[in-house]
């Protein structure tokens, strides 16, 4: 009975957070330029309401009873884990003042709106004051939450529970050592033809092709939709309404398509959670105060990177589906599936993270983790970012940054206050390879299906091993159950070596 009351209480919080998510989706797809300040206040009000409900007497009383109700359940039981999630969130929010939550929410919402304009105009100076506010409130948040090793630990913990800056730094070092020789060998080979990737298509044609590909991957349009945005994202208002977005008007239509396929991975995760977990602590981020779930953001990114790269950049996928994509686009005359596959797997250091090939992608993440950690500790300040970015791009990838739009203004993450989240893309890359390797070895019909461009058997395996569990298991628990091992870089490095060691 108490557990039921607790889930009812959390359900109300989930409703509030879903309402906030609708406003976030609107603000990043169609909010008029002049509406940013008001929207920031609306989102702050909803965040404070969610926090108040979490710390209310109703929730605390229900939690006390539910704690006794689940104590005889085995460790790892779904509802015992749900109670633990509520306990962890309450412990954190008792340390964070309500005024700080309000300031942080407003800063993030305003920062996103200002960034859109600044990016379009290549004007870092107009964005710098908003970013300075975000950095300041983020530092305050880390201090209030409490940290002992590194302030970055608090932020990583919001997205990747249990991970530390030291963990991330060690993994990035391992990958740098492992990927660098593969990258060097790949750069020594002739590049494939790719001029056809610049063929212009209308936004309507590109969106039609994206819809086709996302449906092939299994995204359910009865419970979702695809919209245009500046920086692609996915967002969930419970499993019944999960939306994805894409960029349109890109230099290369392929960048738009792969962005949509990436977000499809996030969408599949949210659409396939166990219905019994809807509006409970197992589908609600009570720490970060937003709707949606998954074991961690890195786990979520593993699903997006798996769809984008392991499937979307595979030869078999394009042998099966290239003709239909060509028809949707209405072009690419004379281009064959093999040529397209080679082109979208071309290896060449570039400016833009979301357009990066698989071998250079993690170097983009290394740069961002390095800079945001330095921002947190005060080793650099906001005014230093453009220069520090240019220096780091040259050092990591030997790329010269011509302007801030293609440099430090390219990502929305800092503008939206998501400092500490960039590392989850690399964690996702590593986890995706580990899961994909296990699925091909263990999943009935998975390997055979993939050779035909059929992802249905893989989806069934992922639903059983990953998607349906929501936030029930930690990342490493999920990996242990699915692969028999905790997170490890080996499968990822093997995948890259096998694919790029002798050419894609």
Coordinates of C-alpha atoms in Angstrom, one line a residue:
X1 CA 0.0 0.0 0.0
X2 CA 2.8 2.5 0.9
X3 CA 4.7 1.5 -2.2
X4 CA 1.6 2.3 -4.3
X5 CA 1.2 5.7 -2.5
X6 CA 4.9 6.4 -3.3
X7 CA 4.5 5.6 -6.9
X8 CA 1.4 7.8 -7.0
X9 CA 3.4 10.7 -5.5
X10 CA 6.2 10.2 -8.0
X11 CA 3.6 10.0 -10.8
X12 CA 2.6 13.5 -10.0
X13 CA 6.2 14.7 -10.1
X14 CA 6.6 12.9 -13.5
X15 CA 3.5 14.7 -14.8
X16 CA 5.1 18.0 -13.8
X17 CA 8.3 17.1 -15.4
X18 CA 6.6 15.9 -18.6
X19 CA 4.8 19.3 -18.8
X20 CA 8.2 20.9 -18.5
X21 CA 9.6 18.7 -21.2
X22 CA 6.8 19.8 -23.5
X23 CA 7.9 23.4 -22.9
X24 CA 11.6 22.4 -23.6
X25 CA 10.6 20.7 -26.8
X26 CA 8.6 23.8 -27.9
X27 CA 11.5 26.1 -27.0
X28 CA 13.9 24.1 -29.1
X29 CA 11.7 23.7 -32.1
X30 CA 9.3 26.6 -32.6
X31 CA 9.5 29.2 -29.7
X32 CA 9.6 32.7 -31.1
X33 CA 12.8 34.6 -30.3
X34 CA 11.1 37.0 -27.9
X35 CA 9.7 34.2 -25.7
X36 CA 12.9 33.0 -24.1
X37 CA 12.8 35.0 -20.9
X38 CA 9.2 34.1 -20.1
X39 CA 9.8 30.4 -20.9
X40 CA 12.8 30.4 -18.6
X41 CA 10.5 31.5 -15.7
X42 CA 7.9 28.9 -16.6
X43 CA 10.5 26.1 -16.5
X44 CA 11.9 27.3 -13.2
X45 CA 8.4 27.3 -11.7
X46 CA 7.9 23.7 -12.8
X47 CA 11.3 22.6 -11.5
X48 CA 10.6 24.1 -8.1
X49 CA 7.1 22.5 -8.1
X50 CA 8.7 19.1 -8.8
X51 CA 11.3 19.6 -6.1
X52 CA 8.6 20.7 -3.6
X53 CA 6.5 17.6 -4.4
X54 CA 9.6 15.4 -3.9
X55 CA 10.3 16.8 -0.5
X56 CA 6.7 17.0 0.6
X57 CA 5.3 15.3 3.7
X58 CA 3.1 13.2 1.4
X59 CA 6.2 11.8 -0.4
X60 CA 8.3 11.4 2.7
X61 CA 5.5 9.5 4.6
X62 CA 4.9 7.2 1.6
X63 CA 8.7 6.6 1.3
X64 CA 8.9 5.7 4.9
X65 CA 6.2 3.0 4.5
X66 CA 7.5 1.8 1.2
X67 CA 11.0 1.4 2.6
X68 CA 9.6 -1.1 5.1
X69 CA 7.5 -2.8 2.4
X70 CA 10.4 -3.6 0.1
X71 CA 13.0 -4.5 2.7
X72 CA 12.3 -8.2 2.3
X73 CA 12.6 -8.0 -1.5
X74 CA 15.9 -9.2 -3.0
X75 CA 18.6 -6.6 -3.9
X76 CA 17.9 -5.5 -7.4
X77 CA 14.2 -6.1 -7.3
X78 CA 12.5 -3.4 -9.4
X79 CA 10.5 -1.7 -6.6
X80 CA 13.3 -2.0 -4.1
X81 CA 15.5 -0.1 -6.6
X82 CA 12.7 2.4 -7.1
X83 CA 12.7 3.2 -3.4
X84 CA 16.4 3.6 -3.5
X85 CA 16.2 6.1 -6.4
X86 CA 13.8 8.2 -4.4
X87 CA 16.0 8.1 -1.3
X88 CA 19.1 9.2 -3.3
X89 CA 17.2 12.1 -4.9
X90 CA 15.8 13.4 -1.7
X91 CA 19.3 13.2 -0.1
X92 CA 20.7 15.4 -2.9
X93 CA 17.8 17.9 -3.1
X94 CA 18.0 18.5 0.6
X95 CA 21.5 19.8 0.0
X96 CA 20.6 22.1 -2.9
X97 CA 18.7 25.3 -2.0
X98 CA 15.5 26.0 -3.9
X99 CA 16.8 29.4 -4.9
X100 CA 19.8 27.7 -6.6
X101 CA 17.5 25.3 -8.5
X102 CA 15.5 28.3 -9.7
X103 CA 18.6 30.2 -10.8
X104 CA 20.1 27.2 -12.5
X105 CA 16.9 26.4 -14.4
X106 CA 16.5 30.0 -15.6
X107 CA 20.1 30.2 -16.6
X108 CA 19.9 27.0 -18.7
X109 CA 16.7 28.1 -20.5
X110 CA 17.9 31.6 -21.2
X111 CA 21.4 30.3 -22.2
X112 CA 19.9 28.0 -24.8
X113 CA 17.9 30.8 -26.4
X114 CA 20.8 33.2 -26.5
X115 CA 23.1 30.5 -27.9
X116 CA 20.8 29.9 -30.9
X117 CA 21.2 33.6 -32.0
X118 CA 24.9 33.7 -31.1
X119 CA 25.7 30.6 -33.1
X120 CA 23.7 31.8 -36.1
X121 CA 25.7 35.1 -36.0
X122 CA 29.1 33.6 -35.1
X123 CA 29.0 36.0 -32.1
X124 CA 30.6 34.4 -29.0
X125 CA 30.7 37.8 -27.2
X126 CA 26.9 38.0 -27.2
X127 CA 26.8 34.5 -25.6
X128 CA 29.6 34.9 -23.1
X129 CA 27.6 36.6 -20.3
X130 CA 25.0 33.9 -20.4
X131 CA 27.7 31.2 -20.3
X132 CA 29.4 32.9 -17.4
X133 CA 26.2 32.8 -15.5
X134 CA 25.8 29.1 -16.3
X135 CA 29.4 28.3 -15.2
X136 CA 28.9 30.2 -12.0
X137 CA 25.7 28.5 -11.0
X138 CA 27.1 25.1 -12.0
X139 CA 30.1 25.7 -9.7
X140 CA 27.6 26.6 -6.9
X141 CA 25.6 23.5 -7.6
X142 CA 28.7 21.3 -7.4
X143 CA 29.7 22.9 -4.1
X144 CA 26.2 22.6 -2.6
X145 CA 26.0 18.9 -3.7
X146 CA 29.3 18.3 -2.1
X147 CA 32.5 16.8 -3.7
X148 CA 35.8 15.5 -2.5
X149 CA 37.8 14.4 -5.5
X150 CA 37.0 16.9 -8.2
X151 CA 34.0 19.2 -8.7
X152 CA 33.4 17.5 -12.1
X153 CA 32.5 14.3 -10.2
X154 CA 29.2 15.9 -9.1
X155 CA 28.2 16.8 -12.6
X156 CA 29.2 13.4 -14.1
X157 CA 27.2 11.8 -11.3
X158 CA 24.1 13.6 -12.6
X159 CA 24.3 11.8 -15.9
X160 CA 26.4 8.7 -15.1
X161 CA 25.8 7.7 -11.5
X162 CA 28.9 6.2 -9.9
X163 CA 31.4 7.5 -12.4
X164 CA 34.2 9.9 -11.5
X165 CA 36.4 12.3 -13.4
X166 CA 39.3 9.9 -12.7
X167 CA 37.4 7.1 -14.3
X168 CA 36.6 9.2 -17.4
X169 CA 40.1 10.5 -17.7
X170 CA 41.6 7.0 -17.5
X171 CA 39.2 5.7 -20.2
X172 CA 39.9 8.6 -22.5
X173 CA 43.6 8.0 -22.1
X174 CA 43.2 4.3 -23.0
X175 CA 41.2 5.2 -26.0
X176 CA 43.6 7.8 -27.2
X177 CA 46.4 5.2 -27.1
X178 CA 44.3 2.6 -28.7
X179 CA 42.7 4.7 -31.5
X180 CA 45.7 6.8 -32.5
X181 CA 47.5 4.0 -34.5
X182 CA 44.2 3.0 -36.2
X183 CA 43.6 6.6 -37.1
X184 CA 47.1 7.1 -38.4
X185 CA 46.8 4.0 -40.7
X186 CA 43.4 5.1 -42.0
X187 CA 44.7 8.6 -42.8
X188 CA 47.4 7.1 -44.9
X189 CA 45.0 5.5 -47.3
X190 CA 43.3 7.2 -50.3
X191 CA 40.0 8.8 -49.5
X192 CA 36.8 7.6 -51.2
X193 CA 34.7 9.8 -53.5
X194 CA 32.2 11.8 -51.5
X195 CA 31.3 14.8 -53.7
X196 CA 27.8 13.4 -54.1
X197 CA 27.2 13.9 -50.4
X198 CA 27.0 17.6 -51.2
X199 CA 24.1 17.1 -53.7
X200 CA 21.4 19.6 -52.7
X201 CA 17.9 18.3 -51.7
X202 CA 14.9 20.2 -50.3
X203 CA 14.2 20.0 -46.6
X204 CA 11.0 18.1 -47.4
X205 CA 13.0 15.4 -49.3
X206 CA 15.6 15.0 -46.6
X207 CA 13.0 14.8 -43.9
X208 CA 11.1 12.1 -46.0
X209 CA 14.3 10.1 -46.3
X210 CA 14.9 10.5 -42.5
X211 CA 11.4 9.3 -41.7
X212 CA 11.9 6.2 -43.9
X213 CA 15.2 5.3 -42.2
X214 CA 13.9 5.9 -38.7
X215 CA 10.9 3.6 -39.4
X216 CA 13.3 1.0 -40.8
X217 CA 15.1 1.2 -37.4
X218 CA 11.8 0.6 -35.6
X219 CA 10.8 4.1 -34.4
X220 CA 7.1 4.2 -33.7
X221 CA 5.4 7.2 -35.2
X222 CA 2.1 6.3 -33.6
X223 CA 3.8 7.5 -30.4
X224 CA 6.3 9.9 -31.7
X225 CA 7.2 12.6 -34.3
X226 CA 10.1 14.1 -36.1
X227 CA 10.7 17.8 -36.2
X228 CA 13.3 20.4 -37.3
X229 CA 15.7 22.0 -34.7
X230 CA 19.0 23.7 -34.5
X231 CA 20.7 21.0 -32.5
X232 CA 19.1 17.5 -32.6
X233 CA 17.7 16.0 -29.5
X234 CA 15.1 13.4 -28.3
X235 CA 12.7 13.9 -25.5
X236 CA 10.1 11.8 -23.7
X237 CA 6.7 12.6 -22.3
X238 CA 6.3 9.0 -21.1
X239 CA 6.7 6.0 -23.5
X240 CA 3.4 7.0 -25.2
X241 CA 4.9 10.2 -26.6
X242 CA 8.6 10.2 -27.5
X243 CA 9.8 12.8 -30.0
X244 CA 12.9 13.1 -32.0
X245 CA 14.4 16.0 -34.0
X246 CA 16.9 16.6 -36.8
X247 CA 18.8 19.4 -38.4
X248 CA 17.7 20.4 -41.9
X249 CA 19.5 22.7 -44.3
X250 CA 22.9 21.1 -43.6
X251 CA 25.8 21.3 -46.0
X252 CA 25.4 17.5 -46.4
X253 CA 22.1 15.7 -46.4
X254 CA 23.9 12.7 -44.9
X255 CA 24.7 14.6 -41.8
X256 CA 21.0 15.3 -41.3
X257 CA 20.1 11.7 -41.9
X258 CA 22.7 10.3 -39.5
X259 CA 21.6 12.8 -36.8
X260 CA 18.0 11.5 -37.1
X261 CA 19.3 7.9 -36.9
X262 CA 21.2 8.9 -33.7
X263 CA 18.1 10.3 -32.1
X264 CA 16.2 7.2 -33.1
X265 CA 18.3 5.2 -30.7
X266 CA 17.3 7.5 -27.8
X267 CA 13.7 7.2 -29.0
X268 CA 13.7 3.4 -29.1
X269 CA 15.0 3.3 -25.6
X270 CA 12.2 5.4 -24.2
X271 CA 9.4 3.8 -26.3
X272 CA 10.3 0.3 -25.2
X273 CA 10.5 0.7 -21.4
X274 CA 8.3 -1.7 -19.4
X275 CA 4.8 -0.1 -19.3
X276 CA 4.6 -1.0 -15.5
X277 CA 7.4 1.5 -14.9
X278 CA 5.6 4.5 -16.5
X279 CA 5.3 7.5 -14.1
X280 CA 7.4 5.8 -11.4
X281 CA 11.0 6.3 -10.1
X282 CA 12.2 3.9 -12.8
X283 CA 11.3 6.3 -15.6
X284 CA 11.8 9.6 -13.9
X285 CA 15.1 11.4 -13.3
X286 CA 14.4 12.7 -9.8
X287 CA 18.0 13.9 -9.4
X288 CA 18.2 15.9 -12.6
X289 CA 14.4 16.7 -12.4
X290 CA 13.4 15.7 -15.9
X291 CA 11.1 13.0 -17.4
X292 CA 12.6 10.0 -19.1
X293 CA 15.1 7.5 -17.9
X294 CA 17.5 4.8 -18.8
X295 CA 20.3 3.4 -16.6
X296 CA 22.4 6.4 -17.3
X297 CA 23.0 9.0 -20.0
X298 CA 26.0 6.9 -21.2
X299 CA 23.6 4.0 -21.6
X300 CA 21.2 6.2 -23.5
X301 CA 24.1 7.3 -25.8
X302 CA 25.1 3.7 -26.4
X303 CA 21.7 3.2 -28.0
X304 CA 21.9 6.3 -30.2
X305 CA 25.5 5.5 -31.3
X306 CA 24.6 1.9 -31.9
X307 CA 21.8 2.9 -34.3
X308 CA 23.9 5.6 -35.9
X309 CA 27.2 3.7 -36.4
X310 CA 27.0 0.0 -35.9
X311 CA 23.8 -0.2 -37.9
X312 CA 23.7 3.1 -39.9
X313 CA 27.3 3.0 -41.1
X314 CA 27.3 -0.7 -41.9
X315 CA 27.7 -2.1 -45.4
X316 CA 24.8 -4.5 -45.0
X317 CA 22.4 -1.8 -44.0
X318 CA 23.0 0.2 -47.1
X319 CA 23.0 -2.8 -49.4
X320 CA 19.4 -3.4 -48.1
X321 CA 18.0 0.2 -47.9
X322 CA 20.0 2.5 -50.2
X323 CA 17.6 2.2 -53.1
X324 CA 14.6 3.2 -51.0
X325 CA 16.6 6.2 -49.5
X326 CA 17.5 7.3 -53.0
X327 CA 13.9 7.2 -54.1
X328 CA 12.9 9.3 -51.1
X329 CA 15.5 11.8 -51.9
X330 CA 14.8 11.8 -55.6
X331 CA 18.5 12.0 -56.6
X332 CA 22.0 10.5 -56.3
X333 CA 21.8 9.2 -59.9
X334 CA 24.6 6.8 -60.7
X335 CA 25.6 6.4 -57.0
X336 CA 25.6 2.8 -55.7
X337 CA 25.2 1.5 -52.2
X338 CA 28.9 0.6 -51.9
X339 CA 30.1 4.1 -52.9
X340 CA 27.7 5.6 -50.3
X341 CA 28.8 3.3 -47.6
X342 CA 32.5 4.2 -48.2
X343 CA 31.7 7.9 -48.4
X344 CA 29.9 8.0 -45.0
X345 CA 32.8 6.0 -43.4
X346 CA 35.4 8.4 -44.8
X347 CA 38.1 9.2 -42.1
X348 CA 39.2 12.8 -42.0
X349 CA 39.7 15.1 -39.0
X350 CA 37.1 17.9 -39.1
X351 CA 35.6 20.8 -37.2
X352 CA 32.2 19.5 -36.2
X353 CA 31.7 16.8 -33.5
X354 CA 28.3 15.6 -34.9
X355 CA 29.8 15.2 -38.3
X356 CA 33.0 13.4 -37.1
X357 CA 33.9 9.9 -38.3
X358 CA 34.2 7.1 -35.8
X359 CA 38.0 7.4 -35.4
X360 CA 38.1 11.1 -34.7
X361 CA 34.9 11.4 -32.7
X362 CA 36.3 10.6 -29.3
X363 CA 39.1 13.2 -29.7
X364 CA 36.3 15.8 -29.9
X365 CA 35.0 14.5 -26.6
X366 CA 38.5 14.6 -25.1
X367 CA 38.7 18.3 -26.0
X368 CA 35.3 19.2 -24.4
X369 CA 35.9 17.2 -21.2
X370 CA 39.3 18.9 -20.8
X371 CA 37.8 22.4 -21.3
X372 CA 34.8 22.0 -19.1
X373 CA 36.8 20.5 -16.3
X374 CA 39.1 23.5 -16.5
X375 CA 36.1 25.8 -16.5
X376 CA 34.8 24.2 -13.3
X377 CA 38.1 24.5 -11.4
X378 CA 38.7 28.1 -12.6
X379 CA 41.8 27.1 -14.6
X380 CA 40.3 28.9 -17.5
X381 CA 37.4 31.4 -17.6
X382 CA 34.7 32.0 -20.2
X383 CA 36.6 34.7 -22.0
X384 CA 39.4 32.1 -22.6
X385 CA 37.2 29.5 -24.3
X386 CA 37.5 30.6 -28.0
X387 CA 41.3 30.6 -27.8
X388 CA 41.5 27.4 -25.7
X389 CA 39.2 25.7 -28.1
X390 CA 41.4 26.6 -31.1
X391 CA 44.5 25.4 -29.3
X392 CA 42.9 22.1 -28.3
X393 CA 41.6 21.4 -31.7
X394 CA 45.0 21.9 -33.2
X395 CA 46.6 19.7 -30.5
X396 CA 44.1 16.8 -30.6
X397 CA 43.2 16.7 -34.3
X398 CA 45.6 19.1 -36.1
X399 CA 42.6 21.1 -37.3
X400 CA 42.5 24.9 -37.6
X401 CA 39.3 26.5 -36.4
X402 CA 38.3 29.4 -38.7
X403 CA 35.4 30.8 -36.5
X404 CA 33.5 30.3 -33.3
X405 CA 30.4 29.1 -35.0
X406 CA 32.3 26.0 -36.1
X407 CA 34.3 26.0 -32.9
X408 CA 33.1 26.6 -29.4
X409 CA 29.6 27.6 -30.4
X410 CA 28.7 24.4 -32.3
X411 CA 27.2 22.5 -29.4
X412 CA 24.1 23.4 -27.3
X413 CA 25.3 21.5 -24.2
X414 CA 27.1 24.3 -22.3
X415 CA 24.3 26.7 -23.2
X416 CA 21.7 24.4 -21.8
X417 CA 23.8 23.8 -18.6
X418 CA 24.6 20.2 -19.4
X419 CA 28.3 20.5 -18.3
X420 CA 29.6 17.1 -17.4
X421 CA 27.5 15.3 -20.1
X422 CA 30.0 15.2 -23.0
X423 CA 31.9 12.2 -21.6
X424 CA 28.7 10.1 -21.9
X425 CA 29.1 10.1 -25.7
X426 CA 32.4 8.2 -25.4
X427 CA 31.0 6.0 -22.6
X428 CA 28.1 5.3 -25.1
X429 CA 30.6 4.4 -27.9
X430 CA 32.3 1.9 -25.6
X431 CA 29.1 0.5 -24.3
X432 CA 27.5 0.3 -27.7
X433 CA 30.3 -1.9 -29.0
X434 CA 30.2 -4.1 -26.0
X435 CA 26.4 -4.7 -26.4
X436 CA 26.6 -5.0 -30.1
X437 CA 29.3 -7.7 -29.9
X438 CA 27.2 -9.6 -27.3
X439 CA 24.0 -9.3 -29.3
X440 CA 25.7 -10.7 -32.5
X441 CA 27.1 -13.6 -30.4
X442 CA 24.0 -14.4 -28.3
X443 CA 20.9 -13.0 -29.9
X444 CA 18.8 -15.4 -31.9
X445 CA 18.8 -14.4 -35.5
X446 CA 20.6 -11.1 -34.8
X447 CA 23.7 -11.7 -36.9
X448 CA 21.8 -13.2 -39.8
X449 CA 19.2 -10.4 -39.7
X450 CA 21.8 -7.7 -39.8
X451 CA 23.4 -9.2 -43.0
X452 CA 20.0 -8.6 -44.6
X453 CA 19.5 -5.1 -43.2
X454 CA 16.9 -6.4 -40.8
X455 CA 17.2 -5.0 -37.3
X456 CA 14.1 -6.6 -35.8
X457 CA 16.0 -9.5 -34.0
X458 CA 18.5 -7.0 -32.6
X459 CA 15.7 -4.8 -31.4
X460 CA 14.2 -7.8 -29.6
X461 CA 17.5 -8.5 -27.9
X462 CA 18.0 -4.9 -26.9
X463 CA 14.5 -4.6 -25.6
X464 CA 15.0 -7.6 -23.3
X465 CA 18.5 -6.7 -22.2
X466 CA 18.4 -2.9 -22.0
X467 CA 15.3 -0.9 -23.0
X468 CA 12.6 -2.5 -20.9
X469 CA 14.5 -2.0 -17.6
X470 CA 14.3 1.8 -17.5
X471 CA 16.3 2.9 -14.4
X472 CA 16.1 -0.4 -12.6
X473 CA 19.7 -1.3 -13.0
X474 CA 22.9 0.6 -13.0
X475 CA 25.0 0.8 -16.1
X476 CA 27.4 -1.8 -15.0
X477 CA 24.7 -4.1 -13.7
X478 CA 23.0 -3.9 -17.1
X479 CA 26.2 -4.7 -18.8
X480 CA 27.0 -7.6 -16.5
X481 CA 23.5 -9.0 -17.2
X482 CA 23.8 -8.5 -20.9
X483 CA 27.4 -9.3 -21.7
X484 CA 28.9 -10.9 -18.5
X485 CA 31.3 -8.0 -18.1
X486 CA 31.5 -4.5 -16.7
X487 CA 32.3 -1.6 -19.0
X488 CA 35.5 -2.3 -20.9
X489 CA 37.2 -0.7 -23.9
X490 CA 38.2 -3.9 -25.6
X491 CA 35.1 -4.5 -27.8
X492 CA 35.1 -0.9 -29.0
X493 CA 38.8 -1.0 -30.0
X494 CA 38.3 -4.4 -31.7
X495 CA 35.3 -3.0 -33.6
X496 CA 37.4 0.0 -34.8
X497 CA 40.4 -2.1 -35.7
X498 CA 38.3 -4.6 -37.7
X499 CA 36.4 -1.9 -39.5
X500 CA 39.1 0.7 -40.2
X501 CA 42.4 -1.3 -39.8
X502 CA 42.1 -2.3 -43.4
X503 CA 39.6 0.2 -44.6
X504 CA 35.8 0.5 -44.1

